[in-house]
CSV table of C-alpha atoms in Angstrom, one decimal:
chain,number,residue,atom,x,y,z
A,1,UNK,CA,5.7,45.5,-68.1
A,2,UNK,CA,6.3,44.0,-64.7
A,3,UNK,CA,9.9,44.9,-64.7
A,4,UNK,CA,9.1,48.5,-65.7
A,5,UNK,CA,6.6,48.7,-62.9
A,6,UNK,CA,9.2,47.3,-60.5
A,7,UNK,CA,11.7,49.9,-61.7
A,8,UNK,CA,9.2,52.6,-61.2
A,9,UNK,CA,8.4,51.6,-57.6
A,10,UNK,CA,12.1,51.1,-56.8
A,11,UNK,CA,13.1,54.4,-58.4
A,12,UNK,CA,10.4,56.1,-56.3
A,13,UNK,CA,11.9,54.6,-53.2
A,14,UNK,CA,14.1,57.7,-53.1
A,15,UNK,CA,12.0,60.3,-51.4
A,16,UNK,CA,13.9,63.2,-53.1
A,17,UNK,CA,13.1,61.7,-56.5
A,18,UNK,CA,9.5,61.2,-55.5
A,19,UNK,CA,9.3,64.9,-54.4
A,20,UNK,CA,10.6,66.2,-57.7
A,21,UNK,CA,8.5,63.9,-59.8
A,22,UNK,CA,5.3,64.5,-57.8
A,23,UNK,CA,5.9,68.3,-57.9
A,24,UNK,CA,5.8,68.2,-61.7
A,25,UNK,CA,2.9,65.8,-61.8
A,26,UNK,CA,0.7,67.5,-59.3
A,27,UNK,CA,-0.5,70.6,-61.2
A,28,UNK,CA,-1.3,68.4,-64.3
A,29,UNK,CA,-3.2,65.8,-62.2
A,30,UNK,CA,-5.1,68.5,-60.4
A,31,UNK,CA,-6.0,70.3,-63.6
A,32,UNK,CA,-7.1,67.2,-65.4
A,33,UNK,CA,-9.1,66.1,-62.4
A,34,UNK,CA,-10.9,69.4,-62.2
A,35,UNK,CA,-11.6,69.3,-65.9
A,36,UNK,CA,-13.0,65.8,-65.7
A,37,UNK,CA,-15.2,66.7,-62.7
A,38,UNK,CA,-16.4,69.9,-64.3
A,39,UNK,CA,-17.2,68.1,-67.6
A,40,UNK,CA,-18.9,65.3,-65.7
A,41,UNK,CA,-21.0,67.7,-63.6
A,42,UNK,CA,-22.0,69.5,-66.8
A,43,UNK,CA,-23.1,66.2,-68.4
A,44,UNK,CA,-24.8,65.2,-65.2
A,45,UNK,CA,-26.9,68.3,-64.9
A,46,UNK,CA,-27.5,69.4,-68.5
A,47,UNK,CA,-27.2,66.3,-70.7
A,48,UNK,CA,-28.2,63.3,-68.5
A,49,UNK,CA,-32.0,62.9,-68.5
A,50,UNK,CA,-33.9,62.5,-65.2
A,51,UNK,CA,-34.7,58.9,-64.4
A,52,UNK,CA,-38.2,57.9,-65.1
A,53,UNK,CA,-38.7,56.7,-61.5
A,54,UNK,CA,-36.1,58.5,-59.5
A,55,UNK,CA,-36.5,61.9,-61.2
A,56,UNK,CA,-33.8,64.4,-60.5
A,57,UNK,CA,-32.5,62.5,-57.4
A,58,UNK,CA,-30.6,60.2,-59.8
A,59,UNK,CA,-28.1,63.1,-60.0
A,60,UNK,CA,-26.9,62.2,-56.5
A,61,UNK,CA,-25.6,59.0,-58.0
A,62,UNK,CA,-22.9,60.9,-59.9
A,63,UNK,CA,-21.3,61.7,-56.6
A,64,UNK,CA,-22.4,58.7,-54.6
A,65,UNK,CA,-21.2,55.9,-56.9
A,66,UNK,CA,-17.6,57.3,-57.5
A,67,UNK,CA,-17.3,57.9,-53.8
A,68,UNK,CA,-18.3,54.4,-53.0
A,69,UNK,CA,-15.9,52.9,-55.5
A,70,UNK,CA,-13.1,55.1,-54.1
A,71,UNK,CA,-14.0,54.1,-50.5
A,72,UNK,CA,-13.3,50.5,-51.4
A,73,UNK,CA,-10.4,51.2,-53.8
A,74,UNK,CA,-8.6,53.3,-51.2
A,75,UNK,CA,-8.8,50.6,-48.6
A,76,UNK,CA,-7.1,48.3,-51.2
A,77,UNK,CA,-4.4,50.9,-51.7
A,78,UNK,CA,-3.9,51.2,-47.9
A,79,UNK,CA,-3.6,47.4,-47.7
A,80,UNK,CA,-1.2,47.2,-50.6
A,81,UNK,CA,0.9,50.0,-49.0
A,82,UNK,CA,0.8,48.2,-45.7
A,83,UNK,CA,2.0,45.0,-47.4
A,84,UNK,CA,4.8,47.1,-49.0
A,85,UNK,CA,5.8,48.4,-45.6
A,86,UNK,CA,5.8,45.1,-43.8
A,87,UNK,CA,7.3,42.9,-46.5
A,88,UNK,CA,9.5,45.1,-48.7
A,89,UNK,CA,10.1,47.9,-46.2
A,90,UNK,CA,9.5,50.4,-49.0
A,91,UNK,CA,10.2,53.8,-47.5
A,92,UNK,CA,7.2,55.5,-49.2
A,93,UNK,CA,4.8,52.7,-48.5
A,94,UNK,CA,4.0,53.9,-45.0
A,95,UNK,CA,3.8,57.5,-46.2
A,96,UNK,CA,1.3,56.3,-48.8
A,97,UNK,CA,-0.8,54.3,-46.3
A,98,UNK,CA,-0.8,57.2,-43.7
A,99,UNK,CA,-1.9,59.7,-46.3
A,100,UNK,CA,-4.6,57.5,-47.9
A,101,UNK,CA,-6.5,56.6,-44.7
A,102,UNK,CA,-8.1,59.9,-43.9
A,103,UNK,CA,-8.9,60.4,-47.6
A,104,UNK,CA,-10.5,57.0,-47.6
A,105,UNK,CA,-12.5,57.8,-44.5
A,106,UNK,CA,-13.6,61.0,-46.2
A,107,UNK,CA,-14.8,59.3,-49.4
A,108,UNK,CA,-16.6,56.6,-47.3
A,109,UNK,CA,-18.3,59.4,-45.3
A,110,UNK,CA,-19.3,61.1,-48.6
A,111,UNK,CA,-20.7,57.8,-49.9
A,112,UNK,CA,-22.7,57.3,-46.7
A,113,UNK,CA,-24.1,60.9,-46.6
A,114,UNK,CA,-25.0,61.0,-50.3
A,115,UNK,CA,-26.6,57.6,-49.9
A,116,UNK,CA,-28.7,58.8,-47.0
A,117,UNK,CA,-29.8,61.9,-48.9
A,118,UNK,CA,-30.8,59.7,-51.8
A,119,UNK,CA,-32.4,57.1,-49.6
A,120,UNK,CA,-34.8,59.5,-47.9
A,121,UNK,CA,-36.9,60.3,-51.0
A,122,UNK,CA,-36.4,56.9,-52.6
A,123,UNK,CA,-36.6,54.4,-49.8
A,124,UNK,CA,-38.4,56.7,-47.3
A,125,UNK,CA,-35.6,56.6,-44.7
A,126,UNK,CA,-32.2,58.1,-44.3
A,127,UNK,CA,-30.8,54.9,-43.0
A,128,UNK,CA,-31.9,51.3,-43.4
A,129,UNK,CA,-30.1,48.2,-42.0
A,130,UNK,CA,-29.3,47.0,-45.4
A,131,UNK,CA,-26.3,44.8,-46.2
A,132,UNK,CA,-24.5,47.3,-48.4
A,133,UNK,CA,-25.0,50.2,-46.1
A,134,UNK,CA,-23.9,48.2,-43.1
A,135,UNK,CA,-20.8,46.9,-44.7
A,136,UNK,CA,-19.8,50.4,-45.9
A,137,UNK,CA,-20.4,51.7,-42.4
A,138,UNK,CA,-18.1,49.0,-41.0
A,139,UNK,CA,-15.5,50.0,-43.6
A,140,UNK,CA,-15.8,53.5,-42.2
A,141,UNK,CA,-15.2,52.1,-38.7
A,142,UNK,CA,-12.1,50.3,-40.0
A,143,UNK,CA,-10.7,53.6,-41.3
A,144,UNK,CA,-11.5,55.3,-38.0
A,145,UNK,CA,-9.8,52.4,-36.2
A,146,UNK,CA,-6.6,52.8,-38.4
A,147,UNK,CA,-6.5,56.5,-37.6
A,148,UNK,CA,-7.2,56.0,-33.9
A,149,UNK,CA,-4.5,53.3,-33.6
A,150,UNK,CA,-1.9,55.4,-35.3
A,151,UNK,CA,-2.6,58.5,-33.2
A,152,UNK,CA,-2.5,56.5,-30.0
A,153,UNK,CA,1.2,55.7,-30.3
A,154,UNK,CA,4.0,58.2,-29.8
A,155,UNK,CA,6.6,56.0,-31.5
A,156,UNK,CA,6.0,56.7,-35.2
A,157,UNK,CA,7.8,53.7,-36.6
A,158,UNK,CA,5.9,51.4,-34.3
A,159,UNK,CA,2.6,53.1,-35.1
A,160,UNK,CA,3.3,52.5,-38.8
A,161,UNK,CA,3.9,48.8,-38.3
A,162,UNK,CA,0.9,48.2,-36.1
A,163,UNK,CA,-1.4,50.1,-38.3
A,164,UNK,CA,-0.1,48.1,-41.3
A,165,UNK,CA,-0.9,44.9,-39.5
A,166,UNK,CA,-4.4,46.1,-38.7
A,167,UNK,CA,-4.9,47.1,-42.3
A,168,UNK,CA,-4.0,43.7,-43.5
A,169,UNK,CA,-6.3,42.0,-40.9
A,170,UNK,CA,-9.0,44.3,-42.2
A,171,UNK,CA,-8.6,43.4,-45.8
A,172,UNK,CA,-8.8,39.7,-44.9
A,173,UNK,CA,-12.0,40.2,-43.0
A,174,UNK,CA,-13.6,42.8,-45.3
A,175,UNK,CA,-15.0,40.2,-47.8
A,176,UNK,CA,-16.2,38.1,-44.9
A,177,UNK,CA,-18.0,41.1,-43.4
A,178,UNK,CA,-19.4,42.0,-46.8
A,179,UNK,CA,-20.8,38.6,-47.4
A,180,UNK,CA,-22.1,38.1,-43.9
A,181,UNK,CA,-24.2,41.2,-44.0
A,182,UNK,CA,-25.2,40.4,-47.6
A,183,UNK,CA,-26.8,37.2,-46.6
A,184,UNK,CA,-28.2,38.8,-43.5
A,185,UNK,CA,-30.4,41.4,-45.1
A,186,UNK,CA,-30.4,43.3,-48.4
A,187,UNK,CA,-32.2,46.2,-50.0
A,188,UNK,CA,-29.4,48.1,-51.9
A,189,UNK,CA,-29.4,47.3,-55.6
A,190,UNK,CA,-26.7,44.9,-56.9
A,191,UNK,CA,-23.8,46.2,-59.0
A,192,UNK,CA,-25.0,47.6,-62.3
A,193,UNK,CA,-21.9,48.9,-63.9
A,194,UNK,CA,-19.1,46.4,-63.1
A,195,UNK,CA,-20.9,43.2,-63.8
A,196,UNK,CA,-20.8,40.2,-66.1
A,197,UNK,CA,-22.6,40.8,-69.3
A,198,UNK,CA,-21.8,44.6,-69.4
A,199,UNK,CA,-23.4,47.5,-67.7
A,200,UNK,CA,-27.2,47.6,-67.3
A,201,UNK,CA,-27.4,51.4,-67.3
A,202,UNK,CA,-28.3,53.5,-70.4
A,203,UNK,CA,-25.4,55.3,-72.0
A,204,UNK,CA,-26.9,58.8,-71.2
A,205,UNK,CA,-26.4,58.1,-67.5
A,206,UNK,CA,-23.4,55.8,-67.8
A,207,UNK,CA,-21.1,58.2,-69.7
A,208,UNK,CA,-21.4,61.1,-67.2
A,209,UNK,CA,-21.0,58.5,-64.4
A,210,UNK,CA,-17.8,57.2,-65.8
A,211,UNK,CA,-16.5,60.7,-66.5
A,212,UNK,CA,-17.2,61.6,-62.9
A,213,UNK,CA,-15.5,58.4,-61.7
A,214,UNK,CA,-12.3,59.2,-63.7
A,215,UNK,CA,-12.4,62.7,-62.3
A,216,UNK,CA,-12.8,61.4,-58.7
A,217,UNK,CA,-9.9,58.9,-59.1
A,218,UNK,CA,-7.7,61.7,-60.5
A,219,UNK,CA,-8.7,64.1,-57.7
A,220,UNK,CA,-8.0,61.4,-55.1
A,221,UNK,CA,-4.6,60.7,-56.7
A,222,UNK,CA,-3.7,64.5,-56.6
A,223,UNK,CA,-4.8,64.8,-53.0
A,224,UNK,CA,-3.0,61.6,-52.1
A,225,UNK,CA,0.3,62.9,-53.7
A,226,UNK,CA,-0.2,66.2,-51.9
A,227,UNK,CA,-0.7,64.5,-48.6
A,228,UNK,CA,2.3,62.3,-49.2
A,229,UNK,CA,4.4,65.3,-49.9
A,230,UNK,CA,3.3,67.0,-46.8
A,231,UNK,CA,4.0,63.9,-44.7
A,232,UNK,CA,7.6,63.7,-46.2
A,233,UNK,CA,8.2,67.4,-45.5
A,234,UNK,CA,6.8,66.9,-42.0
A,235,UNK,CA,9.2,64.1,-41.4
A,236,UNK,CA,12.1,66.1,-42.7
A,237,UNK,CA,11.3,69.0,-40.5
A,238,UNK,CA,11.1,66.6,-37.5
A,239,UNK,CA,14.4,65.0,-38.4
A,240,UNK,CA,16.1,68.4,-38.8
A,241,UNK,CA,14.6,69.6,-35.5
A,242,UNK,CA,15.9,66.5,-33.7
A,243,UNK,CA,19.3,66.9,-35.3
A,244,UNK,CA,19.3,70.6,-34.2
A,245,UNK,CA,18.4,69.7,-30.7
A,246,UNK,CA,21.1,67.0,-30.4
A,247,UNK,CA,23.7,69.3,-31.9
A,248,UNK,CA,22.8,72.0,-29.3
A,249,UNK,CA,22.9,69.4,-26.6
A,250,UNK,CA,26.4,68.2,-27.7
A,251,UNK,CA,27.7,71.8,-27.8
A,252,UNK,CA,26.9,72.5,-24.2
A,253,UNK,CA,29.6,72.1,-21.6
A,254,UNK,CA,29.4,68.8,-19.7
A,255,UNK,CA,28.3,70.3,-16.5
A,256,UNK,CA,25.4,72.2,-18.0
A,257,UNK,CA,23.6,69.0,-19.1
A,258,UNK,CA,22.5,67.7,-15.7
B,1,UNK,CA,4.6,21.0,-27.1
B,2,UNK,CA,5.5,20.7,-23.4
B,3,UNK,CA,6.3,24.4,-23.2
B,4,UNK,CA,2.9,25.1,-24.9
B,5,UNK,CA,0.9,23.2,-22.3
B,6,UNK,CA,3.0,24.6,-19.4
B,7,UNK,CA,2.1,28.1,-20.6
B,8,UNK,CA,-1.5,27.2,-21.0
B,9,UNK,CA,-1.6,25.7,-17.5
B,10,UNK,CA,0.1,28.7,-16.1
B,11,UNK,CA,-2.3,31.2,-17.7
B,12,UNK,CA,-5.3,29.1,-16.6
B,13,UNK,CA,-3.9,28.9,-13.1
B,14,UNK,CA,-3.4,32.7,-13.0
B,15,UNK,CA,-6.9,33.4,-14.4
B,16,UNK,CA,-8.7,31.1,-11.9
B,17,UNK,CA,-6.7,31.7,-8.8
B,18,UNK,CA,-6.7,35.5,-9.2
B,19,UNK,CA,-10.3,35.3,-10.4
B,20,UNK,CA,-11.0,39.1,-10.4
B,21,UNK,CA,-11.0,39.4,-14.2
B,22,UNK,CA,-13.4,36.4,-14.6
B,23,UNK,CA,-15.6,37.7,-11.8
B,24,UNK,CA,-15.8,41.1,-13.4
B,25,UNK,CA,-16.7,39.7,-16.8
B,26,UNK,CA,-19.4,37.4,-15.3
B,27,UNK,CA,-20.7,40.3,-13.2
B,28,UNK,CA,-20.8,42.6,-16.2
B,29,UNK,CA,-22.6,40.0,-18.3
B,30,UNK,CA,-25.2,39.6,-15.5
B,31,UNK,CA,-25.8,43.3,-14.9
B,32,UNK,CA,-26.0,44.2,-18.7
B,33,UNK,CA,-28.6,41.5,-19.2
B,34,UNK,CA,-30.4,42.6,-16.0
B,35,UNK,CA,-30.5,46.2,-17.2
B,36,UNK,CA,-31.8,45.4,-20.7
B,37,UNK,CA,-35.4,44.8,-19.6
B,38,UNK,CA,-35.2,48.0,-17.7
B,39,UNK,CA,-34.4,49.8,-20.9
B,40,UNK,CA,-36.7,47.8,-23.2
B,41,UNK,CA,-39.7,47.4,-20.9
B,42,UNK,CA,-40.7,44.2,-19.2
B,43,UNK,CA,-42.7,42.8,-22.1
B,44,UNK,CA,-42.0,39.1,-21.9
B,45,UNK,CA,-43.1,38.3,-25.4
B,46,UNK,CA,-40.7,41.0,-26.8
B,47,UNK,CA,-37.8,39.8,-24.6
B,48,UNK,CA,-38.4,36.2,-25.5
B,49,UNK,CA,-38.1,37.1,-29.2
B,50,UNK,CA,-34.9,39.2,-28.9
B,51,UNK,CA,-33.3,37.2,-26.1
B,52,UNK,CA,-30.7,35.3,-28.4
B,53,UNK,CA,-29.5,38.5,-29.9
B,54,UNK,CA,-29.3,40.2,-26.5
B,55,UNK,CA,-27.4,37.3,-24.9
B,56,UNK,CA,-24.9,37.2,-27.8
B,57,UNK,CA,-24.3,40.9,-27.8
B,58,UNK,CA,-23.9,41.1,-24.1
B,59,UNK,CA,-21.5,38.2,-24.2
B,60,UNK,CA,-19.4,40.0,-26.9
B,61,UNK,CA,-19.2,43.1,-24.7
B,62,UNK,CA,-18.3,41.1,-21.6
B,63,UNK,CA,-15.5,39.2,-23.3
B,64,UNK,CA,-14.3,42.5,-24.8
B,65,UNK,CA,-13.9,43.8,-21.2
B,66,UNK,CA,-11.3,41.2,-20.4
B,67,UNK,CA,-9.2,41.4,-23.6
B,68,UNK,CA,-7.1,44.4,-22.4
B,69,UNK,CA,-5.4,42.3,-19.8
B,70,UNK,CA,-4.5,39.5,-22.2
B,71,UNK,CA,-0.8,40.5,-22.7
B,72,UNK,CA,-0.7,43.5,-20.4
B,73,UNK,CA,0.2,41.7,-17.1
B,74,UNK,CA,2.9,39.7,-18.9
B,75,UNK,CA,4.3,42.9,-20.3
B,76,UNK,CA,4.3,44.6,-16.9
B,77,UNK,CA,6.2,41.8,-15.1
B,78,UNK,CA,8.5,41.1,-18.0
B,79,UNK,CA,7.4,37.5,-18.7
B,80,UNK,CA,6.4,38.5,-22.2
B,81,UNK,CA,10.0,39.3,-23.0
B,82,UNK,CA,11.0,35.9,-21.6
B,83,UNK,CA,8.3,34.2,-23.7
B,84,UNK,CA,9.4,36.1,-26.8
B,85,UNK,CA,13.0,34.9,-26.4
B,86,UNK,CA,12.1,31.4,-25.4
B,87,UNK,CA,12.0,28.3,-27.6
B,88,UNK,CA,8.2,28.5,-28.2
B,89,UNK,CA,7.4,30.6,-31.4
B,90,UNK,CA,5.5,33.7,-30.5
B,91,UNK,CA,2.5,32.5,-32.6
B,92,UNK,CA,2.2,29.4,-30.4
B,93,UNK,CA,2.5,31.7,-27.3
B,94,UNK,CA,-0.5,33.7,-28.7
B,95,UNK,CA,-2.4,30.4,-29.4
B,96,UNK,CA,-1.9,29.4,-25.7
B,97,UNK,CA,-3.0,32.8,-24.5
B,98,UNK,CA,-6.1,32.8,-26.8
B,99,UNK,CA,-6.9,29.3,-25.7
B,100,UNK,CA,-6.5,30.2,-22.0
B,101,UNK,CA,-8.7,33.3,-22.6
B,102,UNK,CA,-11.4,31.1,-24.2
B,103,UNK,CA,-11.3,28.5,-21.4
B,104,UNK,CA,-11.1,31.0,-18.6
B,105,UNK,CA,-13.5,33.7,-19.8
B,106,UNK,CA,-15.5,32.8,-23.0
B,107,UNK,CA,-16.5,29.4,-21.7
B,108,UNK,CA,-17.7,30.5,-18.3
B,109,UNK,CA,-19.7,33.3,-20.0
B,110,UNK,CA,-21.2,30.8,-22.4
B,111,UNK,CA,-22.2,28.6,-19.4
B,112,UNK,CA,-23.8,31.6,-17.7
B,113,UNK,CA,-25.8,32.5,-20.8
B,114,UNK,CA,-28.6,29.8,-20.4
B,115,UNK,CA,-29.2,31.0,-16.8
B,116,UNK,CA,-29.5,34.6,-18.0
B,117,UNK,CA,-31.8,33.2,-20.7
B,118,UNK,CA,-34.3,32.3,-17.9
B,119,UNK,CA,-34.4,36.0,-17.0
B,120,UNK,CA,-35.2,37.0,-20.6
B,121,UNK,CA,-37.9,34.4,-21.0
B,122,UNK,CA,-35.9,32.6,-23.7
B,123,UNK,CA,-38.1,29.8,-25.2
B,124,UNK,CA,-37.2,26.3,-24.1
B,125,UNK,CA,-36.4,25.1,-27.6
B,126,UNK,CA,-33.8,27.8,-28.1
B,127,UNK,CA,-31.5,26.7,-25.3
B,128,UNK,CA,-29.6,23.9,-27.2
B,129,UNK,CA,-29.0,26.1,-30.3
B,130,UNK,CA,-27.9,29.0,-28.1
B,131,UNK,CA,-25.3,26.9,-26.3
B,132,UNK,CA,-24.2,25.2,-29.6
B,133,UNK,CA,-23.7,28.5,-31.4
B,134,UNK,CA,-21.9,30.1,-28.5
B,135,UNK,CA,-19.6,27.1,-28.1
B,136,UNK,CA,-18.7,27.1,-31.8
B,137,UNK,CA,-18.5,30.9,-32.1
B,138,UNK,CA,-16.7,32.1,-28.9
B,139,UNK,CA,-13.2,30.9,-30.0
B,140,UNK,CA,-13.5,33.5,-32.8
B,141,UNK,CA,-14.1,36.1,-30.0
B,142,UNK,CA,-10.9,35.0,-28.1
B,143,UNK,CA,-8.7,34.7,-31.2
B,144,UNK,CA,-9.8,37.9,-32.9
B,145,UNK,CA,-9.4,39.5,-29.5
B,146,UNK,CA,-5.7,38.6,-29.4
B,147,UNK,CA,-5.2,40.8,-32.4
B,148,UNK,CA,-6.8,43.8,-30.7
B,149,UNK,CA,-5.0,43.1,-27.4
B,150,UNK,CA,-1.6,42.8,-29.1
B,151,UNK,CA,-2.1,45.9,-31.2
B,152,UNK,CA,-3.1,48.2,-28.3
B,153,UNK,CA,-0.4,46.9,-25.9
B,154,UNK,CA,1.8,50.0,-25.9
B,155,UNK,CA,-0.8,52.6,-26.8
B,156,UNK,CA,-2.3,55.2,-24.6
B,157,UNK,CA,-6.0,54.6,-23.8
B,158,UNK,CA,-5.6,51.1,-25.0
B,159,UNK,CA,-8.8,49.7,-23.4
B,160,UNK,CA,-10.9,52.3,-25.2
B,161,UNK,CA,-9.1,51.7,-28.5
B,162,UNK,CA,-9.5,48.0,-28.3
B,163,UNK,CA,-13.3,48.2,-28.6
B,164,UNK,CA,-13.1,50.4,-31.8
B,165,UNK,CA,-10.6,48.0,-33.4
B,166,UNK,CA,-12.1,44.7,-32.4
B,167,UNK,CA,-15.9,45.2,-32.5
B,168,UNK,CA,-16.1,45.7,-36.3
B,169,UNK,CA,-14.2,42.5,-36.7
B,170,UNK,CA,-16.7,40.7,-34.4
B,171,UNK,CA,-19.6,41.5,-36.7
B,172,UNK,CA,-19.5,38.2,-38.8
B,173,UNK,CA,-19.4,36.2,-35.6
B,174,UNK,CA,-22.4,38.0,-34.2
B,175,UNK,CA,-24.4,37.8,-37.5
B,176,UNK,CA,-23.8,34.1,-38.0
B,177,UNK,CA,-24.2,33.3,-34.3
B,178,UNK,CA,-27.7,34.8,-34.4
B,179,UNK,CA,-28.4,33.4,-37.9
B,180,UNK,CA,-27.4,29.9,-36.8
B,181,UNK,CA,-29.9,30.0,-33.8
B,182,UNK,CA,-32.6,31.1,-36.2
B,183,UNK,CA,-31.9,28.5,-38.8
B,184,UNK,CA,-31.6,25.7,-36.2
B,185,UNK,CA,-34.9,26.7,-34.7
B,186,UNK,CA,-36.5,27.0,-38.2
B,187,UNK,CA,-38.1,24.2,-40.2
B,188,UNK,CA,-35.7,21.4,-41.2
B,189,UNK,CA,-33.1,22.6,-38.7
B,190,UNK,CA,-30.5,23.2,-41.4
B,191,UNK,CA,-27.0,24.1,-40.0
B,192,UNK,CA,-25.0,25.9,-42.8
B,193,UNK,CA,-24.9,29.0,-40.6
B,194,UNK,CA,-23.4,26.9,-37.8
B,195,UNK,CA,-20.8,25.6,-40.3
B,196,UNK,CA,-19.9,29.1,-41.4
B,197,UNK,CA,-19.6,30.1,-37.7
B,198,UNK,CA,-17.2,27.2,-37.2
B,199,UNK,CA,-15.3,28.4,-40.3
B,200,UNK,CA,-15.0,31.9,-38.8
B,201,UNK,CA,-13.7,30.4,-35.5
B,202,UNK,CA,-11.1,28.3,-37.4
B,203,UNK,CA,-10.1,31.2,-39.5
B,204,UNK,CA,-9.7,33.4,-36.4
B,205,UNK,CA,-7.6,30.6,-34.9
B,206,UNK,CA,-5.2,30.9,-37.8
B,207,UNK,CA,-5.2,34.6,-38.5
B,208,UNK,CA,-5.3,35.9,-34.9
B,209,UNK,CA,-2.1,34.3,-33.7
B,210,UNK,CA,-0.2,35.3,-36.9
B,211,UNK,CA,-1.3,39.0,-36.7
B,212,UNK,CA,-1.0,39.2,-32.9
B,213,UNK,CA,2.5,37.7,-33.0
B,214,UNK,CA,3.6,40.2,-35.7
B,215,UNK,CA,2.2,43.0,-33.6
B,216,UNK,CA,4.0,41.7,-30.4
B,217,UNK,CA,7.3,41.4,-32.3
B,218,UNK,CA,7.1,44.9,-33.5
B,219,UNK,CA,6.6,46.1,-30.0
B,220,UNK,CA,9.1,43.9,-28.2
B,221,UNK,CA,11.9,44.1,-30.8
């Protein structure tokens, strides 16, 4: 299993092969993701009962929870990609990290916004200084920091390396930040799906939630592949333009250069 | 080891003889704390209650102000290249720089904090915990700061960027710094928060130089 996974990552190291493989996979991924999300939304709105306390606002959770899972999962992907860049110098690792960061920031933002919309009727406030909310907000800041650092450097190779270092520092500190705010103050409910002893949610809510989660993960994968393809194409265009410029420069007579 | 101490002594000499960075940081700390009652109102009871938090937060911001210069002057005059090619590993260079920053900036700011506490009507019993948490926690500020300073060395608008990168990483230090003061003042005077604060400082002491040295290598090489 491990060797086949290694083979896959090393075969994908060739960007051309990645481009052709992702081109075939993308329509399928996008289609299946759309089907899952459509089915999940159908279940959420027509089959899942309103919660006896939360009423219809529980439907927000079908967007909120998958977004929050992705917000954290994508940071892990960014960190793994950064590790792949710094240690193995995998040519696609940086493309993957660069493409994933804005998507991660978007899902984190989505989780924060849906949480605020849910919090207003449930907790009576759009925002409370609760541990979970605060640590997700900090995660959002980390994403913004990664984007800001990358955009502040003109040298792309250097920007990739430095952003990767910051991403790895962030993953080390993320648990510390999470636990520090957790001990500091807490209102957000603890995990109720991924926990020891099985989920504590009734199946009528859990099934649509899981369908939505699968749909969200597939949708993210499709968007991530698309963003990676765009990034590879952008780099090719840049390389071609540079080659063009240097060829034009070489073709000029010596006196015309100065 | 001799090279390490020579570098440390050189940086401390530069910091204290030039003095403008230290002066600016101390002045900033003073003026931020002086302006807080203007924004919050001169209610002495309120100020007394939130004084530890205000002093910690203002100290973080003042220390942040000085981080931008940590490697910049050495990059400008070329001594960073000399240090990178010298016998001392770059990680040790960063340790020396971080230590110099702590001794020349964080420590004076910590010593200023009790004086500013008088202005905020900090209760008398809170002075020893405040000083203890700041002494234990400020190394984390310096060593996490080396990461931010190294990452933004070559970037445009580095000094603005450094705040966005470093402040989120300062959050555990701030939370446990305040938490330790509260628990030391509380009944029983338990100090697990102070221990955790120490752990964060030690962790930053290890992680900061590794990450900062990697970032410097990427930019010098």
